[in-house]
Short mmCIF file of C-alpha atoms and ligand atoms in Angstrom, two decimals:
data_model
loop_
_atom_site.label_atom_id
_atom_site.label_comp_id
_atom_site.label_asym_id
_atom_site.label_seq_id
_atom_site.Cartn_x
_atom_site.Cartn_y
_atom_site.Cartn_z
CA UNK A 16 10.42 28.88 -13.53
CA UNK A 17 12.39 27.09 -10.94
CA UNK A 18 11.57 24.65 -8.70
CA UNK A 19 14.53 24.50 -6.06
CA UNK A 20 15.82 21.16 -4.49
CA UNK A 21 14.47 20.64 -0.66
CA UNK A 22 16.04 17.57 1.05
CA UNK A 23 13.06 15.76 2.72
CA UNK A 24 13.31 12.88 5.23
CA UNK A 25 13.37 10.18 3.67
CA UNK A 26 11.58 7.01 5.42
CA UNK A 27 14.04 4.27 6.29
CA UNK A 28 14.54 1.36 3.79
CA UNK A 29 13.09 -2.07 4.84
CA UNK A 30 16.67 -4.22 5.26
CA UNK A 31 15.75 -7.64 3.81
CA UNK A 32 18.57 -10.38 4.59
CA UNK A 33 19.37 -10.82 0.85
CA UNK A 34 19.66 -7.58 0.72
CA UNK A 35 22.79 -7.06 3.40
CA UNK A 36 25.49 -6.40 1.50
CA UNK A 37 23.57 -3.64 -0.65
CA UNK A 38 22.73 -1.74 2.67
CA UNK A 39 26.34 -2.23 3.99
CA UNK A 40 27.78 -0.70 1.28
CA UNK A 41 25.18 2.26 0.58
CA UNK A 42 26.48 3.19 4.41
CA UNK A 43 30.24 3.25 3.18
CA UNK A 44 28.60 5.34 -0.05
CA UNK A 45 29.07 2.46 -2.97
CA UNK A 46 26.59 1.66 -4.85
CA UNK A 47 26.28 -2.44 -5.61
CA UNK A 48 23.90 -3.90 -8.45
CA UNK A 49 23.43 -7.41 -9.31
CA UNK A 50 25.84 -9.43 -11.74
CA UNK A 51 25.44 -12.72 -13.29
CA UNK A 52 28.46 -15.05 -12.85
CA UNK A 53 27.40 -17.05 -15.70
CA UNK A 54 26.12 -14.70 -18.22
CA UNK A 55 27.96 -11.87 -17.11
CA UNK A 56 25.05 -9.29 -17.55
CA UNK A 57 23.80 -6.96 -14.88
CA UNK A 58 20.05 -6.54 -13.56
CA UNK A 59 17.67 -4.49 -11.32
CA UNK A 60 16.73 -5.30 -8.91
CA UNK A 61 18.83 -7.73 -7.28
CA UNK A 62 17.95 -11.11 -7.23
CA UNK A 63 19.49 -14.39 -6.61
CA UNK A 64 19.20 -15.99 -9.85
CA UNK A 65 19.61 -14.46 -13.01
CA UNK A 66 16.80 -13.46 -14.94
CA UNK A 67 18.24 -13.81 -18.71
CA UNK A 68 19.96 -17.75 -17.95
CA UNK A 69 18.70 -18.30 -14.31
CA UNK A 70 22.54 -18.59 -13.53
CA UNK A 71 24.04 -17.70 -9.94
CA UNK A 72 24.58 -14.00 -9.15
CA UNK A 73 26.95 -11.83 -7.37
CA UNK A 74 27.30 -8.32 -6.24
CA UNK A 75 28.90 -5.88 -7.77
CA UNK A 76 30.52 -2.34 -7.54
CA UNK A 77 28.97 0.15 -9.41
CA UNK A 78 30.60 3.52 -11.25
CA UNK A 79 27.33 5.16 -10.07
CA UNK A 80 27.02 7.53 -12.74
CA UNK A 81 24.21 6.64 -15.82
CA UNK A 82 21.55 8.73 -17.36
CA UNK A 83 18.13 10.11 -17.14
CA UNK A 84 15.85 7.27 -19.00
CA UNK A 85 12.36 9.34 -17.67
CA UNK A 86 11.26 11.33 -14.60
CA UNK A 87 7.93 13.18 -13.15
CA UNK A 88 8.19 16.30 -10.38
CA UNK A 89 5.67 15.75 -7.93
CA UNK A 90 5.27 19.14 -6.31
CA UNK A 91 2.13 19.08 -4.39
CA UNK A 92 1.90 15.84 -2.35
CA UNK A 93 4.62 16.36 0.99
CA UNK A 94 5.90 19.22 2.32
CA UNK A 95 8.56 19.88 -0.60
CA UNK A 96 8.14 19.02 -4.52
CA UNK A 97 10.51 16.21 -5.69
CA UNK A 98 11.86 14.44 -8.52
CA UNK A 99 11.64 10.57 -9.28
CA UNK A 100 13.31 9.31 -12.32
CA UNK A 101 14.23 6.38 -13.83
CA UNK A 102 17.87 6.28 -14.21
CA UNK A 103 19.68 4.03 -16.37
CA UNK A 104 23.42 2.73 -15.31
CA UNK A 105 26.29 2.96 -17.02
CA UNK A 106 26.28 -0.80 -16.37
CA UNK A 107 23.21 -1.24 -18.03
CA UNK A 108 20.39 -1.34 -15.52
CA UNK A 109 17.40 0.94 -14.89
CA UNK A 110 16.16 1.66 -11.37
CA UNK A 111 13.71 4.12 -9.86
CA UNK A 112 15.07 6.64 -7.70
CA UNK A 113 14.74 10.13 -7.16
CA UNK A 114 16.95 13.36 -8.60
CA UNK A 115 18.28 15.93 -6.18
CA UNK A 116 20.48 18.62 -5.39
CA UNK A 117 19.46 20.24 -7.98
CA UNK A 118 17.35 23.04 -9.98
CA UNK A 119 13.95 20.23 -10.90
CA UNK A 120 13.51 22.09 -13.73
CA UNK A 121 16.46 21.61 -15.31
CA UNK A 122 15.98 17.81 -15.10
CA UNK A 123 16.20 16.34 -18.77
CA UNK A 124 15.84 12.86 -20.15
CA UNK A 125 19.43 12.21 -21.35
CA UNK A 126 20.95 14.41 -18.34
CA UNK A 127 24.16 12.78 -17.23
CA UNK A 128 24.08 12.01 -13.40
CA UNK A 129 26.02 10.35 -10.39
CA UNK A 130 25.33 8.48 -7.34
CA UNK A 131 24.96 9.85 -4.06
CA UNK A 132 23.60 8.87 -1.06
CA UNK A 133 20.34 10.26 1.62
CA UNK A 134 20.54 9.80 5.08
CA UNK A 135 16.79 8.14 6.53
CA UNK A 136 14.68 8.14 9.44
CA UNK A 137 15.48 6.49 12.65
CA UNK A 138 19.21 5.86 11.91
CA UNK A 139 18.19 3.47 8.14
CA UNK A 140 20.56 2.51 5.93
CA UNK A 141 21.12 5.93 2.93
CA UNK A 142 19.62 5.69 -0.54
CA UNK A 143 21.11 5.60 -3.45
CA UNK A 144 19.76 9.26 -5.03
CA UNK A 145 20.98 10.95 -7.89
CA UNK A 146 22.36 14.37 -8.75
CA UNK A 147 23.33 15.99 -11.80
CA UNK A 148 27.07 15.76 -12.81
ZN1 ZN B 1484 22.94 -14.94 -16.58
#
């Protein structure tokens, strides 16, 4: 069986002020995440004070590449089935997003995979997807 990758509209992300320099870069294709500039450790999702020593954080760029930690194929609610996963960083961090480009059957926990991003509705700021490597 194969379930074939069809890009759906994705609706528009809701642009917090905190969250301004994420957005900027996801429109210049970089993916940022979270840093501690105490501690040193990464975390999802972004937040102003570090949740392991409550230190001050900063942005940071990402490799965007990590792997598979879980996923589900949803592929009778909306127009086209789709894949959200749980993808785990090369930097450490886990964050929900969804798999494309891609063959969903072929989607395994473990599967290597790398950053890209999905245009939005009404002009948003892209979303950091995933495709296999
Ligand atoms: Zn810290």
């Amino acid at each position: 069986m194969t379930t074939p990758y069809v890009s759906t509209p994705l609706r528009a992300p809701v642009e917090l002020p905190d969250g301004t320099p994420f957005w900027a870069a996801a429109r210049e294709g970089r993916l940022l995440v979270k840093a501690c500039k105490s501690c040193g450790k990464h975390h999802w999702y972004p937040r102003a004070l570090c949740p392991f020593c409550l230190g001050d954080t900063e942005w940071r760029d990402a490799k965007g590449e990590g792997t598979v930690y879980s996923f589900s194929i949803t592929r009778k609610m909306g127009p086209n089935p789709f894949c959200m996963a749980y993808v785990t960083l090369d930097e450490g961090v886990t964050m929900l997003t969804h798999i494309v480009d891609c063959d969903l059957d072929t989607v395994r926990i473990g599967q290597r995979v790398k950053v890209r991003f999905q245009p939005t509705e009404n002009e948003g700021a892209p979303v950091p997807v995933f495709a296999p490597v």
